[in-house]
mmCIF file of C-alpha atoms and ligand atoms in Angstrom:
data_model
loop_
_atom_site.group_PDB
_atom_site.id
_atom_site.type_symbol
_atom_site.label_atom_id
_atom_site.label_comp_id
_atom_site.label_asym_id
_atom_site.label_seq_id
_atom_site.Cartn_x
_atom_site.Cartn_y
_atom_site.Cartn_z
ATOM 1 C CA MET A 1 -5.633 -21.427 -0.722
ATOM 2 C CA ASN A 2 -6.904 -20.620 2.577
ATOM 3 C CA ASP A 3 -4.225 -20.264 4.930
ATOM 4 C CA LEU A 4 -3.577 -17.210 7.076
ATOM 5 C CA GLU A 5 -1.089 -14.765 5.125
ATOM 6 C CA GLN A 6 0.275 -11.399 6.287
ATOM 7 C CA THR A 7 0.584 -8.879 3.557
ATOM 8 C CA LEU A 8 1.416 -4.894 3.732
ATOM 9 C CA SER A 9 -0.440 -1.972 3.373
ATOM 10 C CA ILE A 10 0.244 1.820 3.161
ATOM 11 C CA ILE A 11 -2.040 4.321 2.552
ATOM 12 C CA LYS A 12 -0.090 6.648 0.772
ATOM 13 C CA PRO A 13 0.472 10.774 1.125
ATOM 14 C CA ASP A 14 -2.715 12.041 -0.901
ATOM 15 C CA ALA A 15 -4.950 9.594 1.220
ATOM 16 C CA VAL A 16 -3.400 10.555 4.426
ATOM 17 C CA GLU A 17 -3.876 14.367 3.740
ATOM 18 C CA ARG A 18 -7.005 14.016 3.053
ATOM 19 C CA ASN A 19 -8.220 12.206 6.430
ATOM 20 C CA LEU A 20 -8.903 8.892 4.783
ATOM 21 C CA ILE A 21 -7.373 7.263 7.534
ATOM 22 C CA GLU A 22 -9.846 5.099 9.478
ATOM 23 C CA ASP A 23 -11.943 5.132 6.556
ATOM 24 C CA ILE A 24 -9.276 3.215 4.867
ATOM 25 C CA LYS A 25 -8.352 0.932 7.786
ATOM 26 C CA SER A 26 -12.001 0.355 8.361
ATOM 27 C CA ILE A 27 -12.797 -1.643 4.689
ATOM 28 C CA PHE A 28 -9.692 -3.468 6.064
ATOM 29 C CA THR A 29 -11.364 -4.510 9.376
ATOM 30 C CA LYS A 30 -14.636 -5.046 8.016
ATOM 31 C CA ASN A 31 -13.607 -7.620 5.557
ATOM 32 C CA ASN A 32 -11.612 -9.457 8.227
ATOM 33 C CA LEU A 33 -8.230 -8.314 7.790
ATOM 34 C CA VAL A 34 -6.704 -7.642 10.948
ATOM 35 C CA ILE A 35 -4.546 -4.741 11.088
ATOM 36 C CA LYS A 36 -1.895 -6.605 13.469
ATOM 37 C CA GLU A 37 1.101 -3.032 13.368
ATOM 38 C CA ASN A 38 0.342 0.162 11.953
ATOM 39 C CA LYS A 39 2.719 3.395 11.824
ATOM 40 C CA LYS A 40 2.651 6.727 10.713
ATOM 41 C CA ILE A 41 5.668 7.861 8.829
ATOM 42 C CA HIS A 42 8.053 10.027 6.616
ATOM 43 C CA ILE A 43 10.145 8.454 4.647
ATOM 44 C CA THR A 44 13.001 9.817 2.582
ATOM 45 C CA LYS A 45 13.417 9.812 -1.096
ATOM 46 C CA GLU A 46 16.115 7.332 -0.565
ATOM 47 C CA GLU A 47 14.438 4.941 1.527
ATOM 48 C CA ALA A 48 11.022 5.480 -0.677
ATOM 49 C CA ALA A 49 13.888 4.540 -3.679
ATOM 50 C CA GLU A 50 15.207 1.291 -1.506
ATOM 51 C CA PHE A 51 11.185 0.327 -0.796
ATOM 52 C CA TYR A 52 10.381 0.613 -4.310
ATOM 53 C CA LYS A 53 13.368 -0.766 -6.133
ATOM 54 C CA VAL A 54 11.570 -3.215 -8.257
ATOM 55 C CA HIS A 55 10.439 -0.466 -10.401
ATOM 56 C CA GLN A 56 14.303 1.053 -10.846
ATOM 57 C CA SER A 57 14.102 0.310 -14.362
ATOM 58 C CA LYS A 58 10.416 2.049 -14.791
ATOM 59 C CA PRO A 59 9.895 5.604 -16.649
ATOM 60 C CA PHE A 60 8.048 6.236 -13.680
ATOM 61 C CA TYR A 61 10.414 5.543 -10.550
ATOM 62 C CA ASP A 62 11.503 8.837 -9.590
ATOM 63 C CA GLN A 63 8.440 10.888 -9.960
ATOM 64 C CA LEU A 64 6.966 7.674 -7.501
ATOM 65 C CA CYS A 65 10.116 7.756 -5.254
ATOM 66 C CA ALA A 66 9.678 11.845 -4.539
ATOM 67 C CA TYR A 67 5.593 10.927 -4.636
ATOM 68 C CA LEU A 68 6.171 8.305 -1.867
ATOM 69 C CA SER A 69 8.281 10.585 0.500
ATOM 70 C CA SER A 70 6.411 13.826 0.048
ATOM 71 C CA GLY A 71 4.092 13.888 3.352
ATOM 72 C CA PRO A 72 2.865 10.979 6.255
ATOM 73 C CA ILE A 73 1.931 7.638 5.314
ATOM 74 C CA VAL A 74 0.680 5.067 7.639
ATOM 75 C CA VAL A 75 1.998 1.530 6.579
ATOM 76 C CA MET A 76 0.063 -1.687 8.270
ATOM 77 C CA ILE A 77 0.892 -5.175 8.638
ATOM 78 C CA LEU A 78 -2.764 -6.692 7.787
ATOM 79 C CA GLU A 79 -2.968 -10.620 8.833
ATOM 80 C CA GLY A 80 -6.112 -12.798 7.717
ATOM 81 C CA LYS A 81 -6.906 -15.487 4.758
ATOM 82 C CA ASP A 82 -5.391 -15.120 2.000
ATOM 83 C CA ALA A 83 -4.280 -10.980 3.073
ATOM 84 C CA VAL A 84 -2.521 -10.647 -0.047
ATOM 85 C CA LEU A 85 -4.685 -11.248 -2.121
ATOM 86 C CA LYS A 86 -8.000 -9.926 -0.620
ATOM 87 C CA ASN A 87 -5.918 -6.542 0.252
ATOM 88 C CA ARG A 88 -5.170 -6.200 -3.884
ATOM 89 C CA LYS A 89 -9.206 -6.977 -3.856
ATOM 90 C CA LEU A 90 -10.275 -4.432 -1.756
ATOM 91 C CA MET A 91 -7.576 -1.688 -3.196
ATOM 92 C CA GLY A 92 -8.650 -2.405 -7.118
ATOM 93 C CA ALA A 93 -6.790 -1.883 -10.297
ATOM 94 C CA THR A 94 -3.711 0.228 -9.841
ATOM 95 C CA ASP A 95 -5.360 3.122 -11.897
ATOM 96 C CA PRO A 96 -8.247 4.189 -10.211
ATOM 97 C CA LYS A 97 -9.908 4.909 -13.186
ATOM 98 C CA ASN A 98 -9.604 1.041 -14.500
ATOM 99 C CA ALA A 99 -10.477 0.576 -10.681
ATOM 100 C CA ASP A 100 -13.936 -1.809 -9.869
ATOM 101 C CA GLU A 101 -16.430 -0.428 -7.349
ATOM 102 C CA ASN A 102 -16.662 -0.039 -4.264
ATOM 103 C CA THR A 103 -12.873 -0.646 -3.871
ATOM 104 C CA ILE A 104 -10.406 1.846 -2.021
ATOM 105 C CA ARG A 105 -8.651 3.056 -5.262
ATOM 106 C CA LYS A 106 -12.123 3.562 -7.043
ATOM 107 C CA LEU A 107 -13.340 5.351 -4.245
ATOM 108 C CA TYR A 108 -10.108 7.838 -2.821
ATOM 109 C CA GLY A 109 -7.818 7.588 -5.671
ATOM 110 C CA ILE A 110 -7.550 10.833 -7.406
ATOM 111 C CA SER A 111 -4.715 9.749 -10.199
ATOM 112 C CA ILE A 112 -2.235 6.243 -11.256
ATOM 113 C CA ASP A 113 0.591 8.025 -8.747
ATOM 114 C CA LYS A 114 -2.293 9.526 -6.599
ATOM 115 C CA ASN A 115 -3.447 5.807 -6.154
ATOM 116 C CA SER A 116 -4.382 6.095 -2.292
ATOM 117 C CA VAL A 117 -3.075 2.824 -0.888
ATOM 118 C CA HIS A 118 0.122 0.353 -1.660
ATOM 119 C CA GLY A 119 -0.381 -3.267 -0.869
ATOM 120 C CA SER A 120 1.958 -6.443 -2.071
ATOM 121 C CA ASP A 121 1.462 -7.815 -4.241
ATOM 122 C CA SER A 122 2.646 -11.709 -3.801
ATOM 123 C CA ILE A 123 3.628 -13.149 -0.532
ATOM 124 C CA GLU A 124 7.236 -13.425 -1.015
ATOM 125 C CA ASN A 125 7.352 -9.077 -1.763
ATOM 126 C CA ALA A 126 4.855 -8.812 1.574
ATOM 127 C CA LYS A 127 7.522 -10.935 3.888
ATOM 128 C CA LYS A 128 10.268 -8.332 2.094
ATOM 129 C CA GLU A 129 8.079 -5.173 2.541
ATOM 130 C CA ILE A 130 6.928 -6.195 5.853
ATOM 131 C CA LYS A 131 10.597 -6.740 6.880
ATOM 132 C CA PHE A 132 11.686 -3.358 5.299
ATOM 133 C CA PHE A 133 8.888 -1.643 7.319
ATOM 134 C CA PHE A 134 8.861 -3.278 10.601
ATOM 135 C CA LEU A 135 11.809 -5.859 11.036
ATOM 136 C CA ASN A 136 14.338 -3.287 10.557
HETATM 137 P P1 CMP B 201 1.949 0.794 -6.305
HETATM 138 O O1 CMP B 201 1.000 -0.080 -5.909
HETATM 139 O O2 CMP B 201 2.283 1.367 -5.237
HETATM 140 O O3 CMP B 201 3.478 0.203 -7.077
HETATM 141 C C1 CMP B 201 4.215 1.394 -7.526
HETATM 142 C C2 CMP B 201 2.934 2.265 -8.144
HETATM 143 O O4 CMP B 201 3.357 3.032 -9.348
HETATM 144 C C3 CMP B 201 1.779 2.071 -8.244
HETATM 145 O O5 CMP B 201 1.272 1.803 -7.144
HETATM 146 C C4 CMP B 201 1.825 3.691 -8.770
HETATM 147 O O6 CMP B 201 1.512 4.622 -7.936
HETATM 148 C C5 CMP B 201 2.468 3.834 -9.462
HETATM 149 N N1 CMP B 201 2.422 4.132 -11.168
HETATM 150 C C6 CMP B 201 3.113 5.458 -11.497
HETATM 151 N N2 CMP B 201 3.182 5.260 -12.628
HETATM 152 C C7 CMP B 201 2.894 3.888 -12.941
HETATM 153 C C8 CMP B 201 1.704 2.734 -14.415
HETATM 154 N N3 CMP B 201 2.646 3.488 -15.362
HETATM 155 N N4 CMP B 201 2.021 2.282 -14.090
HETATM 156 C C9 CMP B 201 2.139 1.549 -12.810
HETATM 157 N N5 CMP B 201 2.615 2.039 -11.892
HETATM 158 C C10 CMP B 201 2.431 2.866 -11.784
#
């Protein structure tokens, strides 16, 4: 599939705190993902719980919601050919220690929680996640 797609990307609190916003954005733009929308926000734990509700049965859910709401984040709509898959490849594996060389999580991730970025895992979820942050 070579269709033009949109996906949601989040730069998480650990990366915002370390001034990595521009470094991470440049990885996207150098790889032909256009940042169509972009805002820095600080969400509540309740909003994080709503955003991550697909994970509500997981043992790490509470910690995950507390973390995403612990400081400012940057939310972006990325657009490009195969944007969902491309963003996931650029991010690397969820756990930075398993991520490939030169991926965002390998370069900047600290731990499975503080893994610097989130990206939608499917076109369907991308639509839901974009709506959550930008179309409300
Ligand atoms: P993210 O892509 O934002 O989606 C859910 C997040 O849960 C994931 O990145 C991780 O930061 C976090 N997480 C914490 N523990 C785990 C775990 N054991 N397995 C998967 N994700 C985890």
